[in-house]
Amino acid sequence: MTEAHRRRRNSGRTTLADVARAAEVSPITVSRALRQERSVDPALVERVRAAAERLGYVPDPAARALASQRSTQVLVLVPLLSNALFVDLLEAVHRVLFPAGYQPLIGVTHYDTAEEELLLRTYLPHRPAGLLVTGFDRSETARQLITRSGVPCVHLMETSDAPGVHCVGFSQIDAGAAITQHLLDRGRRRIAFCAAQLDPRTLQRAEGYRRCLRAAGLYDPRLELLSPERSSIALGARLFEEVLQRQPEVDAIFFCNDDIAQGGLLAANRLGVPVPGRIAVAGFNDLAGSDQMVPPLTTVRTPRGEVGQAGATMLLELMRGGGAEGRCVRLDYALVVREST
């Protein structure tokens, strides 16, 4: 029988049965050999693998999941792939899940609760093994979809003490207050806050900024510039110029993210505004390039890789039947002081 005859006529794919015939064993033996079960003789494993390679056999994950009644896919929902913060998180998730036999399936919500709801409606019926979601800001329908699915779920980047919730993150409010307090400690008294995107974590940093300045008796709502535009270097440059035009007495700016802070520094250099002599500039997240700015950018280093690793590890435990009572892991952030303040 030729190899062409061994292929399914309707799809052209080589099947498990094709490999079994070529290796002169049963299909169940092929399955056990390719899973590298210890009970299969090593010489037989090598024979099966050689036949599979010769025929170009690729295991069908859907068929395998159907046979075992267990999916190996984990749905991971993040707001953006253009933000290095979430790329770092996803890489950490992959490093934990893939060696454990799970494949991350990435969905991008674009900070849109309706889009997140659509992703959940699309993928949850396929019964993924687990679910990683960003934060807690979602529609009530999305929350119900997650709860009713019965799929183990871990929330990333934010924390909660709600019963039954599994989450890994850090306090965005405390981190926002810490960078603001640093500016106060440097003698700054007219501190502006510039923000983009206005997602829940950005607004939590804003709340930390407000709490710190209120405690010092220095909060002025006129010093907040909140833009719904996507965070970018170009937007940061525009916000820097707008701050100086509206409030020329400002002596420091806390930017909600490093990319807009980098844009602010570039604008300051272009306009000849001394940093930190005339105005101090601080960012958030310690993104790539912040340490190479002129001057290097003071910022908050956030534990996004650690969040991804700890969140994926927690999910592994849940998928294996442990930790059902709910747990919150709070990680630390770090104030990184450089020459811009």
Short mmCIF file of N, CA and C in Angstrom, two decimals, residues 17-186:
data_model
loop_
_atom_site.label_atom_id
_atom_site.label_comp_id
_atom_site.label_asym_id
_atom_site.label_seq_id
_atom_site.Cartn_x
_atom_site.Cartn_y
_atom_site.Cartn_z
N ALA A 17 -3.96 5.79 12.60
CA ALA A 17 -4.06 4.43 12.05
C ALA A 17 -3.01 4.19 10.97
N ASP A 18 -2.72 5.22 10.16
CA ASP A 18 -1.69 5.10 9.14
C ASP A 18 -0.33 4.80 9.77
N VAL A 19 -0.02 5.51 10.85
CA VAL A 19 1.25 5.30 11.54
C VAL A 19 1.28 3.89 12.14
N ALA A 20 0.16 3.45 12.69
CA ALA A 20 0.09 2.12 13.30
C ALA A 20 0.37 1.04 12.27
N ARG A 21 -0.20 1.18 11.06
CA ARG A 21 0.06 0.19 10.01
C ARG A 21 1.52 0.19 9.59
N ALA A 22 2.10 1.41 9.48
CA ALA A 22 3.50 1.50 9.05
C ALA A 22 4.44 0.91 10.09
N ALA A 23 4.10 1.09 11.38
CA ALA A 23 4.96 0.57 12.45
C ALA A 23 4.60 -0.84 12.85
N GLU A 24 3.49 -1.38 12.25
CA GLU A 24 3.02 -2.74 12.54
C GLU A 24 2.68 -2.93 14.01
N VAL A 25 1.95 -1.93 14.55
CA VAL A 25 1.47 -1.99 15.93
C VAL A 25 0.03 -1.50 15.94
N SER A 26 -0.60 -1.54 17.09
CA SER A 26 -1.98 -1.06 17.21
C SER A 26 -2.00 0.46 17.36
N PRO A 27 -3.13 1.11 17.00
CA PRO A 27 -3.23 2.57 17.19
C PRO A 27 -3.04 3.00 18.63
N ILE A 28 -3.52 2.22 19.59
CA ILE A 28 -3.35 2.60 20.99
C ILE A 28 -1.89 2.58 21.39
N THR A 29 -1.12 1.65 20.80
CA THR A 29 0.32 1.62 21.08
C THR A 29 1.00 2.84 20.51
N VAL A 30 0.58 3.26 19.31
CA VAL A 30 1.12 4.48 18.72
C VAL A 30 0.86 5.67 19.65
N SER A 31 -0.37 5.78 20.12
CA SER A 31 -0.74 6.89 21.00
C SER A 31 0.11 6.90 22.25
N ARG A 32 0.27 5.73 22.87
CA ARG A 32 1.07 5.64 24.11
C ARG A 32 2.54 5.92 23.83
N ALA A 33 3.04 5.45 22.68
CA ALA A 33 4.45 5.66 22.35
C ALA A 33 4.74 7.14 22.11
N LEU A 34 3.84 7.82 21.39
CA LEU A 34 4.07 9.24 21.10
C LEU A 34 3.90 10.11 22.33
N ARG A 35 3.16 9.62 23.34
CA ARG A 35 3.07 10.33 24.62
C ARG A 35 4.23 9.99 25.53
N GLN A 36 5.10 9.08 25.05
CA GLN A 36 6.30 8.66 25.79
C GLN A 36 5.96 8.09 27.16
N GLU A 37 4.91 7.25 27.18
CA GLU A 37 4.58 6.59 28.44
C GLU A 37 5.68 5.59 28.79
N ARG A 38 5.99 5.49 30.07
CA ARG A 38 7.12 4.67 30.51
C ARG A 38 6.92 3.19 30.26
N SER A 39 5.65 2.75 30.17
CA SER A 39 5.37 1.32 30.00
C SER A 39 5.67 0.81 28.59
N VAL A 40 5.92 1.72 27.65
CA VAL A 40 6.20 1.32 26.27
C VAL A 40 7.69 1.10 26.09
N ASP A 41 8.05 -0.02 25.47
CA ASP A 41 9.46 -0.35 25.25
C ASP A 41 10.15 0.73 24.42
N PRO A 42 11.34 1.20 24.83
CA PRO A 42 12.04 2.28 24.10
C PRO A 42 12.27 1.95 22.63
N ALA A 43 12.55 0.69 22.31
CA ALA A 43 12.77 0.32 20.91
C ALA A 43 11.48 0.48 20.11
N LEU A 44 10.36 0.16 20.73
CA LEU A 44 9.06 0.33 20.08
C LEU A 44 8.73 1.80 19.89
N VAL A 45 9.07 2.61 20.90
CA VAL A 45 8.85 4.05 20.79
C VAL A 45 9.62 4.60 19.60
N GLU A 46 10.87 4.18 19.44
CA GLU A 46 11.70 4.68 18.35
C GLU A 46 11.12 4.25 17.00
N ARG A 47 10.58 3.01 16.92
CA ARG A 47 9.98 2.51 15.67
C ARG A 47 8.75 3.33 15.30
N VAL A 48 7.94 3.63 16.29
CA VAL A 48 6.73 4.42 16.05
C VAL A 48 7.10 5.84 15.63
N ARG A 49 8.05 6.43 16.32
CA ARG A 49 8.45 7.80 15.99
C ARG A 49 9.05 7.88 14.59
N ALA A 50 9.81 6.87 14.20
CA ALA A 50 10.39 6.85 12.85
C ALA A 50 9.29 6.76 11.80
N ALA A 51 8.26 5.93 12.06
CA ALA A 51 7.15 5.81 11.12
C ALA A 51 6.37 7.12 11.03
N ALA A 52 6.14 7.75 12.19
CA ALA A 52 5.41 9.02 12.20
C ALA A 52 6.17 10.09 11.44
N GLU A 53 7.48 10.13 11.62
CA GLU A 53 8.29 11.14 10.92
C GLU A 53 8.30 10.86 9.42
N ARG A 54 8.41 9.60 9.04
CA ARG A 54 8.45 9.25 7.62
C ARG A 54 7.15 9.63 6.91
N LEU A 55 6.03 9.46 7.61
CA LEU A 55 4.73 9.76 7.02
C LEU A 55 4.30 11.22 7.19
N GLY A 56 5.07 11.97 7.98
CA GLY A 56 4.70 13.37 8.21
C GLY A 56 3.51 13.52 9.12
N TYR A 57 3.38 12.59 10.08
CA TYR A 57 2.21 12.61 10.97
C TYR A 57 2.31 13.75 11.98
N VAL A 58 1.24 14.51 12.11
CA VAL A 58 1.12 15.58 13.11
C VAL A 58 -0.08 15.26 13.99
N PRO A 59 0.11 15.08 15.32
CA PRO A 59 -1.02 14.75 16.18
C PRO A 59 -2.11 15.82 16.11
N ASP A 60 -3.35 15.38 16.15
CA ASP A 60 -4.51 16.28 16.13
C ASP A 60 -4.87 16.61 17.58
N PRO A 61 -4.61 17.86 18.05
CA PRO A 61 -4.89 18.17 19.45
C PRO A 61 -6.37 18.09 19.79
N ALA A 62 -7.23 18.39 18.82
CA ALA A 62 -8.66 18.31 19.08
C ALA A 62 -9.08 16.86 19.32
N ALA A 63 -8.57 15.95 18.48
CA ALA A 63 -8.90 14.54 18.65
C ALA A 63 -8.33 14.01 19.96
N ARG A 64 -7.12 14.42 20.28
CA ARG A 64 -6.51 13.98 21.53
C ARG A 64 -7.32 14.45 22.73
N ALA A 65 -7.76 15.72 22.68
CA ALA A 65 -8.56 16.26 23.79
C ALA A 65 -9.90 15.52 23.90
N LEU A 66 -10.48 15.17 22.72
CA LEU A 66 -11.76 14.45 22.73
C LEU A 66 -11.58 13.06 23.34
N ALA A 67 -10.48 12.42 22.97
CA ALA A 67 -10.24 11.06 23.47
C ALA A 67 -9.98 11.05 24.96
N SER A 68 -9.24 12.06 25.43
CA SER A 68 -8.88 12.09 26.85
C SER A 68 -9.87 12.88 27.68
N GLN A 69 -10.82 13.59 26.99
CA GLN A 69 -11.77 14.47 27.66
C GLN A 69 -11.04 15.55 28.46
N ARG A 70 -9.88 15.96 27.95
CA ARG A 70 -9.10 17.00 28.64
C ARG A 70 -8.42 17.89 27.60
N SER A 71 -8.71 19.17 27.63
CA SER A 71 -8.08 20.13 26.72
C SER A 71 -6.68 20.46 27.21
N THR A 72 -5.82 20.83 26.29
CA THR A 72 -4.48 21.30 26.65
C THR A 72 -4.31 22.78 26.33
N GLN A 73 -5.39 23.45 25.99
CA GLN A 73 -5.31 24.87 25.66
C GLN A 73 -5.72 25.74 26.86
N VAL A 74 -5.00 26.82 27.04
CA VAL A 74 -5.31 27.81 28.08
C VAL A 74 -5.58 29.14 27.39
N LEU A 75 -6.76 29.68 27.60
CA LEU A 75 -7.12 30.97 27.01
C LEU A 75 -6.54 32.10 27.85
N VAL A 76 -5.76 32.98 27.21
CA VAL A 76 -5.14 34.11 27.89
C VAL A 76 -5.65 35.39 27.24
N LEU A 77 -6.36 36.22 28.01
CA LEU A 77 -6.92 37.46 27.48
C LEU A 77 -6.11 38.65 27.98
N VAL A 78 -5.55 39.42 27.04
CA VAL A 78 -4.78 40.61 27.37
C VAL A 78 -5.33 41.79 26.58
N PRO A 79 -5.11 43.02 27.05
CA PRO A 79 -5.67 44.18 26.35
C PRO A 79 -5.01 44.49 25.01
N LEU A 80 -3.67 44.36 24.94
CA LEU A 80 -2.94 44.74 23.73
C LEU A 80 -1.70 43.87 23.57
N LEU A 81 -1.28 43.70 22.31
CA LEU A 81 0.00 43.05 22.04
C LEU A 81 1.06 44.08 21.66
N SER A 82 0.65 45.33 21.45
CA SER A 82 1.59 46.39 21.12
C SER A 82 2.25 46.97 22.36
N ASN A 83 1.78 46.59 23.55
CA ASN A 83 2.32 47.08 24.81
C ASN A 83 3.32 46.06 25.33
N ALA A 84 4.59 46.50 25.50
CA ALA A 84 5.65 45.59 25.96
C ALA A 84 5.33 44.95 27.29
N LEU A 85 4.54 45.63 28.11
CA LEU A 85 4.17 45.10 29.41
C LEU A 85 3.48 43.74 29.25
N PHE A 86 2.53 43.63 28.31
CA PHE A 86 1.78 42.39 28.15
C PHE A 86 2.58 41.35 27.37
N VAL A 87 3.51 41.79 26.55
CA VAL A 87 4.40 40.84 25.87
C VAL A 87 5.27 40.14 26.91
N ASP A 88 5.82 40.89 27.86
CA ASP A 88 6.62 40.30 28.93
C ASP A 88 5.79 39.31 29.74
N LEU A 89 4.55 39.68 30.03
CA LEU A 89 3.66 38.80 30.79
C LEU A 89 3.40 37.50 30.02
N LEU A 90 3.10 37.61 28.72
CA LEU A 90 2.79 36.43 27.92
C LEU A 90 3.99 35.50 27.79
N GLU A 91 5.18 36.05 27.66
CA GLU A 91 6.38 35.21 27.58
C GLU A 91 6.55 34.40 28.86
N ALA A 92 6.30 35.03 30.00
CA ALA A 92 6.41 34.32 31.27
C ALA A 92 5.35 33.22 31.37
N VAL A 93 4.13 33.51 30.94
CA VAL A 93 3.06 32.51 30.93
C VAL A 93 3.46 31.31 30.07
N HIS A 94 3.98 31.59 28.89
CA HIS A 94 4.39 30.52 27.98
C HIS A 94 5.48 29.65 28.60
N ARG A 95 6.44 30.27 29.26
CA ARG A 95 7.55 29.51 29.86
C ARG A 95 7.07 28.54 30.94
N VAL A 96 5.96 28.86 31.58
CA VAL A 96 5.41 27.97 32.61
C VAL A 96 4.50 26.90 31.99
N LEU A 97 3.60 27.31 31.10
CA LEU A 97 2.57 26.39 30.63
C LEU A 97 3.06 25.40 29.58
N PHE A 98 3.89 25.85 28.65
CA PHE A 98 4.27 24.97 27.54
C PHE A 98 5.02 23.73 27.99
N PRO A 99 6.03 23.85 28.87
CA PRO A 99 6.70 22.63 29.34
C PRO A 99 5.77 21.69 30.11
N ALA A 100 4.68 22.24 30.66
CA ALA A 100 3.73 21.41 31.40
C ALA A 100 2.69 20.77 30.49
N GLY A 101 2.81 20.99 29.16
CA GLY A 101 1.91 20.34 28.22
C GLY A 101 0.71 21.17 27.82
N TYR A 102 0.71 22.46 28.11
CA TYR A 102 -0.42 23.33 27.77
C TYR A 102 0.00 24.38 26.74
N GLN A 103 -0.93 24.74 25.87
CA GLN A 103 -0.66 25.73 24.83
C GLN A 103 -1.49 26.99 25.09
N PRO A 104 -0.85 28.14 25.32
CA PRO A 104 -1.59 29.39 25.49
C PRO A 104 -2.29 29.79 24.19
N LEU A 105 -3.55 30.14 24.30
CA LEU A 105 -4.35 30.66 23.20
C LEU A 105 -4.66 32.11 23.52
N ILE A 106 -4.10 33.04 22.76
CA ILE A 106 -4.13 34.45 23.11
C ILE A 106 -5.33 35.15 22.48
N GLY A 107 -6.07 35.88 23.31
CA GLY A 107 -7.15 36.74 22.83
C GLY A 107 -6.85 38.17 23.22
N VAL A 108 -7.08 39.12 22.32
CA VAL A 108 -6.78 40.53 22.56
C VAL A 108 -8.09 41.30 22.69
N THR A 109 -8.29 41.96 23.82
CA THR A 109 -9.56 42.64 24.11
C THR A 109 -9.60 44.09 23.68
N HIS A 110 -8.42 44.70 23.45
CA HIS A 110 -8.33 46.12 23.10
C HIS A 110 -9.04 47.01 24.13
N TYR A 111 -8.97 46.62 25.38
CA TYR A 111 -9.58 47.38 26.48
C TYR A 111 -11.09 47.56 26.26
N ASP A 112 -11.71 46.65 25.57
CA ASP A 112 -13.12 46.76 25.22
C ASP A 112 -13.87 45.61 25.88
N THR A 113 -14.77 45.92 26.83
CA THR A 113 -15.48 44.86 27.54
C THR A 113 -16.36 44.04 26.61
N ALA A 114 -16.92 44.69 25.58
CA ALA A 114 -17.76 43.96 24.63
C ALA A 114 -16.91 42.98 23.81
N GLU A 115 -15.70 43.39 23.46
CA GLU A 115 -14.82 42.51 22.70
C GLU A 115 -14.36 41.33 23.56
N GLU A 116 -14.10 41.59 24.84
CA GLU A 116 -13.74 40.51 25.75
C GLU A 116 -14.89 39.51 25.87
N GLU A 117 -16.11 40.03 25.98
CA GLU A 117 -17.28 39.16 26.08
C GLU A 117 -17.41 38.28 24.84
N LEU A 118 -17.15 38.85 23.66
CA LEU A 118 -17.22 38.08 22.43
C LEU A 118 -16.16 36.98 22.41
N LEU A 119 -14.95 37.30 22.87
CA LEU A 119 -13.89 36.29 22.93
C LEU A 119 -14.29 35.13 23.85
N LEU A 120 -14.88 35.46 24.99
CA LEU A 120 -15.31 34.41 25.92
C LEU A 120 -16.41 33.56 25.31
N ARG A 121 -17.36 34.19 24.63
CA ARG A 121 -18.45 33.44 23.99
C ARG A 121 -17.90 32.52 22.89
N THR A 122 -16.83 32.96 22.24
CA THR A 122 -16.26 32.19 21.14
C THR A 122 -15.45 30.99 21.64
N TYR A 123 -14.64 31.20 22.68
CA TYR A 123 -13.68 30.17 23.07
C TYR A 123 -14.12 29.28 24.23
N LEU A 124 -14.93 29.78 25.14
CA LEU A 124 -15.32 28.95 26.29
C LEU A 124 -16.11 27.69 25.89
N PRO A 125 -16.94 27.73 24.83
CA PRO A 125 -17.62 26.49 24.43
C PRO A 125 -16.66 25.37 24.02
N HIS A 126 -15.41 25.71 23.69
CA HIS A 126 -14.42 24.69 23.34
C HIS A 126 -13.76 24.08 24.58
N ARG A 127 -14.20 24.50 25.75
CA ARG A 127 -13.75 23.94 27.03
C ARG A 127 -12.23 23.99 27.19
N PRO A 128 -11.63 25.19 27.20
CA PRO A 128 -10.20 25.26 27.49
C PRO A 128 -9.92 24.72 28.88
N ALA A 129 -8.68 24.31 29.10
CA ALA A 129 -8.31 23.75 30.41
C ALA A 129 -8.28 24.82 31.49
N GLY A 130 -7.97 26.05 31.09
CA GLY A 130 -7.87 27.13 32.06
C GLY A 130 -8.00 28.48 31.39
N LEU A 131 -8.07 29.52 32.21
CA LEU A 131 -8.31 30.88 31.72
C LEU A 131 -7.49 31.86 32.54
N LEU A 132 -6.74 32.72 31.85
CA LEU A 132 -6.03 33.83 32.47
C LEU A 132 -6.60 35.12 31.91
N VAL A 133 -7.06 36.02 32.78
CA VAL A 133 -7.65 37.27 32.34
C VAL A 133 -6.93 38.43 33.00
N THR A 134 -7.00 39.60 32.37
CA THR A 134 -6.32 40.78 32.89
C THR A 134 -7.28 41.62 33.72
N GLY A 135 -6.97 41.77 35.01
CA GLY A 135 -7.74 42.64 35.87
C GLY A 135 -9.14 42.15 36.15
N PHE A 136 -9.98 43.09 36.67
CA PHE A 136 -11.34 42.76 37.09
C PHE A 136 -12.41 43.59 36.39
N ASP A 137 -12.01 44.47 35.47
CA ASP A 137 -12.96 45.35 34.80
C ASP A 137 -13.56 44.64 33.60
N ARG A 138 -14.75 44.07 33.78
CA ARG A 138 -15.44 43.39 32.68
C ARG A 138 -16.94 43.48 32.89
N SER A 139 -17.68 43.15 31.87
CA SER A 139 -19.13 43.22 31.97
C SER A 139 -19.65 42.13 32.90
N GLU A 140 -20.86 42.34 33.41
CA GLU A 140 -21.48 41.33 34.26
C GLU A 140 -21.71 40.05 33.47
N THR A 141 -22.04 40.20 32.19
CA THR A 141 -22.23 39.03 31.33
C THR A 141 -20.94 38.22 31.23
N ALA A 142 -19.80 38.91 31.05
CA ALA A 142 -18.51 38.22 30.98
C ALA A 142 -18.21 37.49 32.28
N ARG A 143 -18.50 38.13 33.40
CA ARG A 143 -18.28 37.48 34.69
C ARG A 143 -19.12 36.21 34.82
N GLN A 144 -20.35 36.29 34.37
CA GLN A 144 -21.22 35.12 34.44
C GLN A 144 -20.75 34.02 33.50
N LEU A 145 -20.26 34.39 32.33
CA LEU A 145 -19.74 33.40 31.39
C LEU A 145 -18.57 32.63 32.01
N ILE A 146 -17.68 33.36 32.68
CA ILE A 146 -16.53 32.72 33.32
C ILE A 146 -16.98 31.80 34.45
N THR A 147 -17.86 32.31 35.30
CA THR A 147 -18.32 31.54 36.46
C THR A 147 -19.06 30.27 36.03
N ARG A 148 -19.98 30.41 35.09
CA ARG A 148 -20.81 29.28 34.68
C ARG A 148 -20.04 28.26 33.85
N SER A 149 -18.93 28.66 33.25
CA SER A 149 -18.15 27.72 32.44
C SER A 149 -17.50 26.64 33.29
N GLY A 150 -17.21 26.97 34.54
CA GLY A 150 -16.50 26.03 35.40
C GLY A 150 -15.02 25.91 35.07
N VAL A 151 -14.52 26.72 34.16
CA VAL A 151 -13.11 26.68 33.77
C VAL A 151 -12.28 27.40 34.84
N PRO A 152 -11.22 26.78 35.35
CA PRO A 152 -10.37 27.47 36.34
C PRO A 152 -9.85 28.79 35.79
N CYS A 153 -9.91 29.85 36.61
CA CYS A 153 -9.58 31.20 36.14
C CYS A 153 -8.68 31.91 37.15
N VAL A 154 -7.65 32.58 36.64
CA VAL A 154 -6.77 33.41 37.47
C VAL A 154 -6.74 34.82 36.86
N HIS A 155 -6.90 35.82 37.72
CA HIS A 155 -6.86 37.23 37.30
C HIS A 155 -5.44 37.77 37.48
N LEU A 156 -4.96 38.53 36.50
CA LEU A 156 -3.60 39.03 36.50
C LEU A 156 -3.55 40.55 36.61
N MET A 157 -2.48 41.06 37.21
CA MET A 157 -2.12 42.48 37.28
C MET A 157 -2.85 43.28 38.35
N GLU A 158 -3.91 42.72 38.94
CA GLU A 158 -4.62 43.40 40.02
C GLU A 158 -4.89 42.40 41.14
N THR A 159 -5.22 42.93 42.32
CA THR A 159 -5.46 42.07 43.47
C THR A 159 -6.86 42.27 44.03
N SER A 160 -7.36 41.24 44.70
CA SER A 160 -8.68 41.30 45.31
C SER A 160 -8.75 40.29 46.45
N ASP A 161 -9.48 40.64 47.49
CA ASP A 161 -9.71 39.73 48.60
C ASP A 161 -11.09 39.10 48.54
N ALA A 162 -11.77 39.22 47.42
CA ALA A 162 -13.10 38.64 47.28
C ALA A 162 -13.02 37.13 47.42
N PRO A 163 -13.99 36.52 48.08
CA PRO A 163 -13.95 35.07 48.29
C PRO A 163 -13.99 34.29 46.97
N GLY A 164 -13.18 33.24 46.90
CA GLY A 164 -13.17 32.37 45.74
C GLY A 164 -12.40 32.90 44.55
N VAL A 165 -11.80 34.08 44.66
CA VAL A 165 -11.08 34.69 43.54
C VAL A 165 -9.61 34.31 43.60
N HIS A 166 -9.05 33.93 42.46
CA HIS A 166 -7.62 33.66 42.34
C HIS A 166 -6.99 34.80 41.54
N CYS A 167 -5.97 35.43 42.08
CA CYS A 167 -5.37 36.57 41.40
C CYS A 167 -3.91 36.74 41.77
N VAL A 168 -3.17 37.37 40.87
CA VAL A 168 -1.77 37.71 41.09
C VAL A 168 -1.56 39.13 40.57
N GLY A 169 -1.01 40.00 41.39
CA GLY A 169 -0.78 41.37 40.95
C GLY A 169 -0.06 42.18 41.99
N PHE A 170 -0.21 43.48 41.89
CA PHE A 170 0.39 44.40 42.85
C PHE A 170 -0.53 45.60 42.97
N SER A 171 -0.30 46.43 43.98
CA SER A 171 -1.18 47.57 44.21
C SER A 171 -0.78 48.74 43.29
N GLN A 172 -1.59 48.96 42.27
CA GLN A 172 -1.36 50.10 41.38
C GLN A 172 -1.50 51.41 42.15
N ILE A 173 -2.43 51.45 43.11
CA ILE A 173 -2.64 52.66 43.91
C ILE A 173 -1.39 52.98 44.73
N ASP A 174 -0.86 51.98 45.42
CA ASP A 174 0.34 52.21 46.23
C ASP A 174 1.52 52.62 45.37
N ALA A 175 1.65 52.00 44.19
CA ALA A 175 2.76 52.35 43.31
C ALA A 175 2.62 53.78 42.80
N GLY A 176 1.40 54.21 42.47
CA GLY A 176 1.19 55.60 42.04
C GLY A 176 1.50 56.57 43.15
N ALA A 177 1.14 56.21 44.39
CA ALA A 177 1.45 57.07 45.52
C ALA A 177 2.94 57.14 45.78
N ALA A 178 3.66 56.02 45.58
CA ALA A 178 5.10 55.97 45.86
C ALA A 178 5.88 56.89 44.94
N ILE A 179 5.55 56.89 43.63
CA ILE A 179 6.29 57.76 42.72
C ILE A 179 5.95 59.22 42.98
N THR A 180 4.71 59.50 43.38
CA THR A 180 4.32 60.87 43.72
C THR A 180 5.04 61.33 44.98
N GLN A 181 5.14 60.46 45.99
CA GLN A 181 5.85 60.81 47.21
C GLN A 181 7.32 61.07 46.94
N HIS A 182 7.89 60.32 46.01
CA HIS A 182 9.29 60.56 45.62
C HIS A 182 9.46 61.98 45.08
N LEU A 183 8.52 62.42 44.26
CA LEU A 183 8.60 63.78 43.71
C LEU A 183 8.46 64.83 44.81
N LEU A 184 7.56 64.55 45.77
CA LEU A 184 7.44 65.46 46.92
C LEU A 184 8.74 65.50 47.72
N ASP A 185 9.34 64.35 47.92
CA ASP A 185 10.59 64.29 48.68
C ASP A 185 11.72 65.04 47.98
N ARG A 186 11.62 65.20 46.67
CA ARG A 186 12.62 65.96 45.92
C ARG A 186 12.31 67.46 45.92
#
